[in-house]
Amino acid sequence: MNDVENRTLKLGVIGLGRAFSLMLPTFAGDSRISLVAAADTREAARRRFAADFSGKAYATAGELCADPHVEVVYVATPHQFHAQQAVLAARQGKHLLIEKPLALTLDDCAAIVAAARTAGVHLVVGHSHSFDAPVQRLRALVQSGAFGAVRMINAINYTDYLSRPRRPEELDTAKGGGAVYNQAAHQVDVVRFIAGEQVTGVRAMTGAWDKARPTEGAYAALLTFSGGAFASLSYNGFGHFDSDEWQNWVGELGQQKPPQGTPRQRFASAAEETAFKNARNYGGDNYKQAAAPVAHNHFGTVLVSCDRADLRAMPNGVMIYENGSGRLDALPPPAVPRSEVIDELYRAVVFGEKPLHDGAWAMGTMNVIIAMLRSARESRDVAI
Ligand SMILES: NC(=O)c1ccc[n+]([C@@H]2O[C@H](COP(=O)([O-])OP(=O)(O)OC[C@H]3O[C@@H](n4cnc5c(N)ncnc54)[C@H](O)[C@@H]3O)[C@@H](O)[C@H]2O)c1
């Protein structure tokens, strides 16, 4: 290997919460990444980061962005901070990995994209489940042309999204809460990635059925694409049925999980719920590391109908149904989960390759998410 191939990206993290803890096995397991610094408003998280990685731990994003050792900033704070922190980092010449959704408004998304372009830094948006190896394999199978054109995609997921402990703004759609802002980013990314066409129209309905948690917990949406394909998305986060049952109890993170749900916790106040969430986050008293994966990450059922076959993304590969029988195009379990995110980031920063999940891509997904909310609110088709 030459020096370029041996290069390690020095990563600084803003926001040591749940998103960070889900990416931590990737950062810790992938030799292309070195965790050198972090910023968080929680002191307990900073203390733990300094102890775990001998890295610098700052109280503010500004201090982290000014750290000359940091090459790439991973923005993993709540959505409302993404734009301001990403622009700050770009102005300091840092490459960017930003959690989904890119930002809350298209104007904020555009400000991030413009700041990255002006500074000449790369921008990758993720993790979203369109990075998952089975989804990438499925896309490659479609693009091979072996099965004909994509005609229809069904994406279905039932989880406990809304019943898990949440910050107050996660329960307020106006502040970026709810299943559409938070979970549709995955399904929209996945179907756009596989269809390989522009979304031209959206019709959606949403469900906010829990008065105590007054934001969308469920949605259904029909997306049309420029080449004539269409996709149906269904999501229910109320936590009664768990569609991981259809994945042989392999969970979203590729972990083997027990075949049962988690009873919902009740909290006396929003402050108590936030404190409970933080205690389970990195640095908190009840923090637990993610279980080692037995298969790839997934986001529920993804079933793609082409002219001559149906293709289904599975945690261990892609099932191909054609000519009256099914076969598995198998993928070995991941050595490092979510390493596909680092593949894209590394190829961009080290080799200058344009990422698939760049700012323009993420704005496209945000455009669909905003259209879904509008379609549901106004009970009509929304053209994109
Ligand atoms: N890709 C995924 O699988 C995934 C999973 C969870 C969350 N996310 C995304 O990650 C982002 C964060 O969500 P989360 O669930 O991790 O939230 P969280 O509440 O679990 O964590 C947020 C962290 O940011 C810190 N923080 C808050 N404000 C800050 C500030 N101004 N400066 C520095 N630190 C600050 C908090 O102390 C906390 O540690 C969201 O955009 C969310 O959509 C992505």
Short mmCIF file of C-alpha atoms and ligand atoms in Angstrom, two decimals:
data_model
loop_
_atom_site.label_atom_id
_atom_site.label_comp_id
_atom_site.label_asym_id
_atom_site.label_seq_id
_atom_site.Cartn_x
_atom_site.Cartn_y
_atom_site.Cartn_z
CA MET A 1 0.00 0.00 0.00
CA ASN A 2 1.22 3.52 -0.73
CA ASP A 3 0.90 6.58 1.55
CA VAL A 4 -2.40 7.68 0.07
CA GLU A 5 -3.99 4.27 0.65
CA ASN A 6 -2.60 4.23 4.20
CA ARG A 7 -4.03 7.60 5.06
CA THR A 8 -6.17 7.92 8.21
CA LEU A 9 -8.87 10.57 8.36
CA LYS A 10 -8.78 12.56 11.61
CA LEU A 11 -12.38 12.87 12.66
CA GLY A 12 -13.95 15.32 15.13
CA VAL A 13 -17.50 14.67 16.32
CA ILE A 14 -20.10 17.30 17.24
CA GLY A 15 -22.82 15.58 19.30
CA LEU A 16 -22.01 12.42 21.27
CA GLY A 17 -25.62 11.15 21.36
CA ARG A 18 -27.48 8.20 19.89
CA ALA A 19 -26.39 8.80 16.29
CA PHE A 20 -22.75 8.85 17.44
CA SER A 21 -23.18 5.67 19.48
CA LEU A 22 -24.61 3.91 16.40
CA MET A 23 -21.60 5.03 14.31
CA LEU A 24 -19.05 4.34 17.04
CA PRO A 25 -18.47 0.66 16.08
CA THR A 26 -17.73 1.93 12.56
CA PHE A 27 -15.31 4.66 13.63
CA ALA A 28 -13.62 2.39 16.16
CA GLY A 29 -13.42 -0.62 13.81
CA ASP A 30 -12.35 1.05 10.56
CA SER A 31 -8.61 1.70 10.35
CA ARG A 32 -9.21 4.57 7.90
CA ILE A 33 -10.66 6.66 10.77
CA SER A 34 -9.02 8.13 13.84
CA LEU A 35 -11.29 9.79 16.41
CA VAL A 36 -9.28 12.81 17.55
CA ALA A 37 -11.80 15.22 19.10
CA ALA A 38 -15.40 15.76 20.08
CA ALA A 39 -17.73 18.51 21.23
CA ASP A 40 -20.83 18.08 23.33
CA THR A 41 -22.80 20.20 25.75
CA ARG A 42 -22.97 17.19 28.15
CA GLU A 43 -19.98 17.05 30.45
CA ALA A 44 -20.37 13.31 31.09
CA ALA A 45 -20.07 12.60 27.37
CA ARG A 46 -16.95 14.76 27.08
CA ARG A 47 -15.34 13.01 30.03
CA ARG A 48 -16.00 9.58 28.57
CA PHE A 49 -14.74 10.58 25.12
CA ALA A 50 -11.47 11.90 26.57
CA ALA A 51 -11.04 8.66 28.54
CA ASP A 52 -11.96 6.29 25.67
CA PHE A 53 -9.98 7.95 22.87
CA SER A 54 -7.44 10.22 24.60
CA GLY A 55 -8.98 12.85 22.34
CA LYS A 56 -9.72 16.51 22.88
CA ALA A 57 -13.21 17.10 24.27
CA TYR A 58 -14.74 20.56 23.84
CA ALA A 59 -17.89 22.17 25.23
CA THR A 60 -18.66 24.01 22.00
CA ALA A 61 -18.76 23.25 18.30
CA GLY A 62 -16.71 26.40 17.62
CA GLU A 63 -13.72 25.11 19.60
CA LEU A 64 -13.82 21.76 17.80
CA CYS A 65 -14.02 23.42 14.38
CA ALA A 66 -10.97 25.54 15.24
CA ASP A 67 -8.89 22.47 16.19
CA PRO A 68 -6.16 22.15 13.51
CA HIS A 69 -5.86 18.38 14.05
CA VAL A 70 -9.44 17.77 12.90
CA GLU A 71 -9.77 17.08 9.15
CA VAL A 72 -13.36 15.86 8.98
CA VAL A 73 -16.23 17.01 11.19
CA TYR A 74 -19.10 14.58 11.83
CA VAL A 75 -22.19 16.67 12.67
CA ALA A 76 -24.42 14.46 14.83
CA THR A 77 -26.34 17.02 16.86
CA PRO A 78 -30.14 17.46 16.69
CA HIS A 79 -31.23 18.64 13.20
CA GLN A 80 -31.79 22.28 14.20
CA PHE A 81 -28.03 22.70 14.77
CA HIS A 82 -26.79 21.06 11.56
CA ALA A 83 -26.76 24.14 9.33
CA GLN A 84 -24.99 26.49 11.70
CA GLN A 85 -22.40 23.90 12.79
CA ALA A 86 -21.75 22.59 9.28
CA VAL A 87 -21.19 26.09 7.90
CA LEU A 88 -18.83 26.83 10.81
CA ALA A 89 -16.84 23.67 10.08
CA ALA A 90 -16.71 24.26 6.33
CA ARG A 91 -15.39 27.79 6.90
CA GLN A 92 -12.55 26.26 8.89
CA GLY A 93 -11.77 24.00 5.90
CA LYS A 94 -13.09 20.79 7.43
CA HIS A 95 -14.66 18.07 5.29
CA LEU A 96 -18.15 17.16 6.44
CA LEU A 97 -20.06 14.02 7.36
CA ILE A 98 -23.54 15.17 8.40
CA GLU A 99 -26.31 13.06 9.91
CA LYS A 100 -29.62 12.82 8.13
CA PRO A 101 -31.77 14.79 7.61
CA LEU A 102 -29.26 17.33 6.25
CA ALA A 103 -31.21 20.25 7.80
CA LEU A 104 -34.77 21.28 8.51
CA THR A 105 -35.41 23.58 5.56
CA LEU A 106 -34.28 23.64 1.93
CA ASP A 107 -32.73 27.08 2.58
CA ASP A 108 -30.59 25.62 5.37
CA CYS A 109 -29.65 22.66 3.16
CA ALA A 110 -28.63 25.10 0.40
CA ALA A 111 -26.54 27.14 2.87
CA ILE A 112 -24.60 24.00 3.85
CA VAL A 113 -24.04 22.98 0.22
CA ALA A 114 -22.90 26.53 -0.67
CA ALA A 115 -20.53 26.70 2.32
CA ALA A 116 -18.94 23.37 1.38
CA ARG A 117 -18.56 24.43 -2.25
CA THR A 118 -17.03 27.81 -1.34
CA ALA A 119 -14.58 26.19 1.06
CA GLY A 120 -13.73 23.39 -1.42
CA VAL A 121 -14.51 20.66 1.12
CA HIS A 122 -16.37 17.39 0.59
CA LEU A 123 -19.79 16.72 2.06
CA VAL A 124 -21.28 13.26 2.70
CA VAL A 125 -24.72 12.94 4.28
CA GLY A 126 -25.36 9.84 6.35
CA HIS A 127 -25.69 7.30 7.69
CA SER A 128 -28.94 6.48 5.93
CA HIS A 129 -29.99 2.95 5.14
CA SER A 130 -29.32 3.45 1.43
CA PHE A 131 -25.65 2.89 2.40
CA ASP A 132 -26.47 -0.65 3.61
CA ALA A 133 -24.55 -3.29 1.64
CA PRO A 134 -27.71 -5.28 0.64
CA VAL A 135 -29.32 -2.10 -0.73
CA GLN A 136 -26.14 -1.29 -2.65
CA ARG A 137 -26.05 -4.87 -4.02
CA LEU A 138 -29.72 -4.63 -4.99
CA ARG A 139 -29.05 -1.36 -6.82
CA ALA A 140 -26.10 -2.96 -8.65
CA LEU A 141 -28.31 -5.90 -9.68
CA VAL A 142 -30.93 -3.49 -11.04
CA GLN A 143 -28.28 -1.45 -12.84
CA SER A 144 -26.85 -4.62 -14.43
CA GLY A 145 -30.02 -4.72 -16.55
CA ALA A 146 -30.34 -8.49 -16.01
CA PHE A 147 -33.91 -8.21 -14.69
CA GLY A 148 -35.31 -5.41 -16.86
CA ALA A 149 -36.60 -2.04 -15.72
CA VAL A 150 -37.64 -1.22 -12.15
CA ARG A 151 -41.42 -0.88 -12.09
CA MET A 152 -42.48 -0.80 -8.42
CA ILE A 153 -40.81 -0.65 -5.00
CA ASN A 154 -42.45 -1.45 -1.66
CA ALA A 155 -40.75 -0.33 1.56
CA ILE A 156 -42.42 -1.29 4.84
CA ASN A 157 -41.16 -0.84 8.41
CA TYR A 158 -42.84 -1.22 11.82
CA THR A 159 -40.72 -0.11 14.81
CA ASP A 160 -40.95 1.42 18.29
CA TYR A 161 -39.66 4.79 17.00
CA LEU A 162 -42.25 6.96 18.76
CA SER A 163 -42.42 5.00 21.98
CA ARG A 164 -38.67 5.26 22.70
CA PRO A 165 -37.52 8.09 25.03
CA ARG A 166 -37.39 11.37 23.11
CA ARG A 167 -36.26 14.97 23.44
CA PRO A 168 -39.19 17.48 23.45
CA GLU A 169 -38.41 18.73 19.94
CA GLU A 170 -38.51 15.16 18.62
CA LEU A 171 -42.22 15.18 19.49
CA ASP A 172 -42.92 18.47 17.68
CA THR A 173 -43.13 18.38 13.88
CA ALA A 174 -42.54 22.15 13.63
CA LYS A 175 -39.12 21.55 15.22
CA GLY A 176 -38.22 18.55 13.07
CA GLY A 177 -39.86 15.87 15.18
CA GLY A 178 -41.91 12.90 14.07
CA ALA A 179 -41.53 9.91 11.83
CA VAL A 180 -41.56 11.82 8.54
CA TYR A 181 -38.59 14.07 9.31
CA ASN A 182 -36.70 11.35 11.14
CA GLN A 183 -37.51 8.01 9.55
CA ALA A 184 -38.71 8.81 6.02
CA ALA A 185 -35.19 10.03 5.22
CA HIS A 186 -34.16 6.35 5.25
CA GLN A 187 -37.01 4.99 3.11
CA VAL A 188 -36.92 7.90 0.64
CA ASP A 189 -33.14 7.53 0.27
CA VAL A 190 -33.48 3.77 -0.28
CA VAL A 191 -36.16 3.96 -2.98
CA ARG A 192 -34.50 6.89 -4.78
CA PHE A 193 -31.17 5.05 -4.70
CA ILE A 194 -32.68 1.90 -6.21
CA ALA A 195 -35.03 3.54 -8.74
CA GLY A 196 -32.19 5.74 -10.01
CA GLU A 197 -34.70 8.30 -11.28
CA GLN A 198 -36.04 11.69 -10.17
CA VAL A 199 -39.08 11.76 -7.89
CA THR A 200 -41.81 13.65 -9.76
CA GLY A 201 -44.78 13.45 -7.39
CA VAL A 202 -45.83 12.55 -3.88
CA ARG A 203 -49.13 11.63 -2.24
CA ALA A 204 -48.88 10.93 1.48
CA MET A 205 -50.99 10.48 4.58
CA THR A 206 -49.67 10.67 8.11
CA GLY A 207 -50.88 9.42 11.49
CA ALA A 208 -50.49 11.33 14.78
CA TRP A 209 -52.67 9.12 16.91
CA ASP A 210 -51.12 9.55 20.37
CA LYS A 211 -52.26 12.76 22.09
CA ALA A 212 -49.39 12.54 24.58
CA ARG A 213 -46.86 12.46 21.70
CA PRO A 214 -48.50 14.81 19.21
CA THR A 215 -46.36 14.27 16.12
CA GLU A 216 -46.45 11.81 13.22
CA GLY A 217 -45.83 8.26 14.37
CA ALA A 218 -46.87 6.72 11.05
CA TYR A 219 -47.14 7.53 7.36
CA ALA A 220 -47.92 6.02 4.00
CA ALA A 221 -46.70 7.59 0.78
CA LEU A 222 -46.84 6.93 -2.93
CA LEU A 223 -43.91 8.33 -4.93
CA THR A 224 -43.80 8.54 -8.72
CA PHE A 225 -40.53 8.63 -10.65
CA SER A 226 -39.53 10.31 -13.91
CA GLY A 227 -39.11 6.99 -15.76
CA GLY A 228 -42.57 5.70 -14.81
CA ALA A 229 -41.66 3.58 -11.77
CA PHE A 230 -43.51 4.11 -8.49
CA ALA A 231 -42.78 3.37 -4.84
CA SER A 232 -45.00 2.81 -1.85
CA LEU A 233 -43.62 3.62 1.60
CA SER A 234 -45.31 2.52 4.84
CA TYR A 235 -43.98 3.26 8.28
CA ASN A 236 -45.47 2.71 11.73
CA GLY A 237 -43.43 3.68 14.80
CA PHE A 238 -46.07 3.15 17.47
CA GLY A 239 -44.35 0.01 18.69
CA HIS A 240 -47.07 -2.62 18.67
CA PHE A 241 -45.94 -4.86 15.78
CA ASP A 242 -42.20 -5.14 15.09
CA SER A 243 -41.50 -5.94 11.43
CA ASP A 244 -38.06 -7.32 12.38
CA GLU A 245 -40.12 -10.52 12.79
CA TRP A 246 -39.97 -10.63 8.95
CA GLN A 247 -36.14 -10.40 9.10
CA ASN A 248 -35.79 -13.46 11.37
CA TRP A 249 -35.33 -11.08 14.31
CA VAL A 250 -32.28 -9.39 12.89
CA GLY A 251 -32.64 -5.76 14.01
CA GLU A 252 -31.97 -2.49 12.20
CA LEU A 253 -28.30 -2.55 13.25
CA GLY A 254 -27.79 -6.11 12.03
CA GLN A 255 -27.95 -7.44 15.59
CA GLN A 256 -29.77 -10.63 16.63
CA LYS A 257 -32.62 -9.52 18.89
CA PRO A 258 -35.15 -11.32 21.10
CA PRO A 259 -38.50 -12.04 19.42
CA GLN A 260 -40.55 -9.56 21.42
CA GLY A 261 -41.17 -5.85 21.78
CA THR A 262 -40.02 -3.52 24.55
CA PRO A 263 -42.72 -2.34 26.94
CA ARG A 264 -43.24 1.41 26.63
CA GLN A 265 -41.82 3.60 29.41
CA ARG A 266 -44.02 6.36 30.85
CA PHE A 267 -42.53 9.64 32.09
CA ALA A 268 -43.91 12.27 34.48
CA SER A 269 -42.43 15.18 32.48
CA ALA A 270 -40.46 16.08 29.36
CA ALA A 271 -37.45 16.85 31.57
CA GLU A 272 -37.60 13.36 33.10
CA GLU A 273 -37.82 11.80 29.62
CA THR A 274 -34.83 13.82 28.33
CA ALA A 275 -32.80 12.88 31.42
CA PHE A 276 -33.70 9.20 30.85
CA LYS A 277 -32.62 9.45 27.19
CA ASN A 278 -29.34 11.16 28.11
CA ALA A 279 -28.58 8.54 30.77
CA ARG A 280 -28.75 5.90 28.03
CA ASN A 281 -26.56 7.98 25.72
CA TYR A 282 -22.78 7.86 25.45
CA GLY A 283 -21.23 8.88 28.79
CA GLY A 284 -24.51 8.34 30.65
CA ASP A 285 -24.93 5.97 33.61
CA ASN A 286 -27.06 3.50 31.61
CA TYR A 287 -25.07 3.60 28.36
CA LYS A 288 -24.62 0.21 26.68
CA GLN A 289 -22.53 -0.40 23.59
CA ALA A 290 -24.36 -1.73 20.52
CA ALA A 291 -24.38 -5.54 20.26
CA ALA A 292 -22.01 -6.98 17.65
CA PRO A 293 -23.83 -7.41 14.35
CA VAL A 294 -24.53 -10.84 12.85
CA ALA A 295 -25.68 -9.33 9.55
CA HIS A 296 -26.00 -6.01 7.75
CA ASN A 297 -28.01 -2.98 8.83
CA HIS A 298 -31.49 -2.81 7.30
CA PHE A 299 -34.62 -0.65 7.40
CA GLY A 300 -37.41 -3.19 7.15
CA THR A 301 -38.78 -4.84 4.06
CA VAL A 302 -37.62 -3.49 0.70
CA LEU A 303 -39.13 -5.37 -2.25
CA VAL A 304 -38.36 -4.27 -5.80
CA SER A 305 -40.37 -5.44 -8.81
CA CYS A 306 -38.54 -5.42 -12.11
CA ASP A 307 -39.81 -6.65 -15.50
CA ARG A 308 -38.46 -10.18 -15.04
CA ALA A 309 -37.89 -10.60 -11.29
CA ASP A 310 -38.70 -9.41 -7.79
CA LEU A 311 -35.67 -8.53 -5.65
CA ARG A 312 -35.79 -8.31 -1.87
CA ALA A 313 -33.10 -6.74 0.31
CA MET A 314 -32.30 -9.03 3.25
CA PRO A 315 -29.83 -8.48 6.13
CA ASN A 316 -27.64 -11.21 4.58
CA GLY A 317 -27.94 -10.43 0.89
CA VAL A 318 -30.57 -10.07 -1.82
CA MET A 319 -33.29 -12.63 -2.53
CA ILE A 320 -33.95 -12.92 -6.26
CA TYR A 321 -37.32 -14.33 -7.27
CA GLU A 322 -37.61 -15.28 -10.96
CA ASN A 323 -38.86 -18.16 -13.06
CA GLY A 324 -40.90 -19.59 -10.19
CA SER A 325 -38.12 -19.91 -7.62
CA GLY A 326 -36.07 -17.79 -5.24
CA ARG A 327 -32.32 -17.74 -4.58
CA LEU A 328 -30.15 -15.73 -2.20
CA ASP A 329 -27.36 -13.59 -3.60
CA ALA A 330 -25.51 -13.83 -0.29
CA LEU A 331 -23.33 -11.21 1.38
CA PRO A 332 -20.96 -12.21 4.21
CA PRO A 333 -21.63 -10.51 7.56
CA PRO A 334 -19.88 -7.12 7.81
CA ALA A 335 -16.39 -7.03 9.31
CA VAL A 336 -17.18 -3.44 10.34
CA PRO A 337 -20.83 -2.30 10.34
CA ARG A 338 -21.68 0.72 8.18
CA SER A 339 -18.19 0.75 6.63
CA GLU A 340 -19.93 1.81 3.39
CA VAL A 341 -20.23 5.31 4.89
CA ILE A 342 -16.46 5.46 5.37
CA ASP A 343 -15.93 4.07 1.84
CA GLU A 344 -17.78 7.07 0.41
CA LEU A 345 -16.19 9.61 2.76
CA TYR A 346 -12.68 8.24 2.20
CA ARG A 347 -13.04 8.09 -1.60
CA ALA A 348 -14.21 11.70 -1.57
CA VAL A 349 -11.53 13.14 0.74
CA VAL A 350 -8.56 11.03 -0.35
CA PHE A 351 -9.29 10.42 -4.05
CA GLY A 352 -11.55 13.41 -4.81
CA GLU A 353 -14.46 11.20 -5.97
CA LYS A 354 -17.88 12.81 -5.94
CA PRO A 355 -19.93 11.09 -3.23
CA LEU A 356 -23.29 9.53 -4.16
CA HIS A 357 -24.75 10.87 -0.91
CA ASP A 358 -23.62 14.45 -1.37
CA GLY A 359 -25.45 17.66 -0.49
CA ALA A 360 -27.51 17.77 -3.67
CA TRP A 361 -28.61 14.18 -3.06
CA ALA A 362 -29.64 14.92 0.52
CA MET A 363 -31.54 18.03 -0.59
CA GLY A 364 -33.47 15.85 -3.02
CA THR A 365 -34.53 13.59 -0.15
CA MET A 366 -35.45 16.61 2.00
CA ASN A 367 -37.57 17.94 -0.84
CA VAL A 368 -39.56 14.68 -0.86
CA ILE A 369 -39.93 14.73 2.94
CA ILE A 370 -41.29 18.28 2.87
CA ALA A 371 -43.64 17.28 0.02
CA MET A 372 -44.88 14.29 2.06
CA LEU A 373 -45.79 16.55 4.98
CA ARG A 374 -47.48 19.04 2.66
CA SER A 375 -49.40 16.33 0.79
CA ALA A 376 -50.74 14.94 4.06
CA ARG A 377 -51.62 18.38 5.44
CA GLU A 378 -53.37 19.56 2.27
CA SER A 379 -54.84 16.16 1.23
CA ARG A 380 -53.53 16.39 -2.32
CA ASP A 381 -50.87 15.25 -4.75
CA VAL A 382 -47.71 17.36 -4.61
CA ALA A 383 -45.59 17.67 -7.75
CA ILE A 384 -41.83 17.88 -7.31
N1 LIG B 1 -28.46 7.54 10.93
C1 LIG B 1 -29.00 7.09 12.03
O1 LIG B 1 -29.16 5.88 12.20
C2 LIG B 1 -29.41 8.07 13.11
C3 LIG B 1 -29.84 7.58 14.36
C4 LIG B 1 -30.17 8.50 15.34
C5 LIG B 1 -30.10 9.88 15.08
N2 LIG B 1 -29.70 10.30 13.85
C6 LIG B 1 -29.60 11.74 13.57
O2 LIG B 1 -28.57 12.27 14.39
C7 LIG B 1 -28.89 13.57 14.87
C8 LIG B 1 -28.85 13.56 16.40
O3 LIG B 1 -29.88 12.72 16.90
P1 LIG B 1 -29.65 11.82 18.20
O4 LIG B 1 -30.76 10.85 18.26
O5 LIG B 1 -28.25 11.31 18.23
O6 LIG B 1 -29.85 12.91 19.35
P2 LIG B 1 -29.37 12.74 20.86
O7 LIG B 1 -30.24 13.65 21.65
O8 LIG B 1 -29.30 11.31 21.24
O9 LIG B 1 -27.89 13.30 20.85
C9 LIG B 1 -27.57 14.63 20.55
C10 LIG B 1 -26.24 14.94 21.22
O10 LIG B 1 -25.86 16.26 20.84
C11 LIG B 1 -25.50 17.00 22.02
N3 LIG B 1 -25.80 18.40 21.73
C12 LIG B 1 -27.00 19.02 21.69
N4 LIG B 1 -26.86 20.29 21.33
C13 LIG B 1 -25.54 20.50 21.12
C14 LIG B 1 -24.77 21.62 20.69
N5 LIG B 1 -25.35 22.78 20.41
N6 LIG B 1 -23.43 21.45 20.58
C15 LIG B 1 -22.84 20.27 20.88
N7 LIG B 1 -23.52 19.18 21.28
C16 LIG B 1 -24.85 19.30 21.38
C17 LIG B 1 -26.35 16.41 23.12
O11 LIG B 1 -25.79 16.64 24.39
C18 LIG B 1 -26.33 14.92 22.75
O12 LIG B 1 -25.21 14.26 23.26
C19 LIG B 1 -30.28 13.89 14.30
O13 LIG B 1 -30.13 14.70 13.16
C20 LIG B 1 -30.84 12.53 13.94
O14 LIG B 1 -31.74 12.55 12.84
C21 LIG B 1 -29.34 9.43 12.88
#
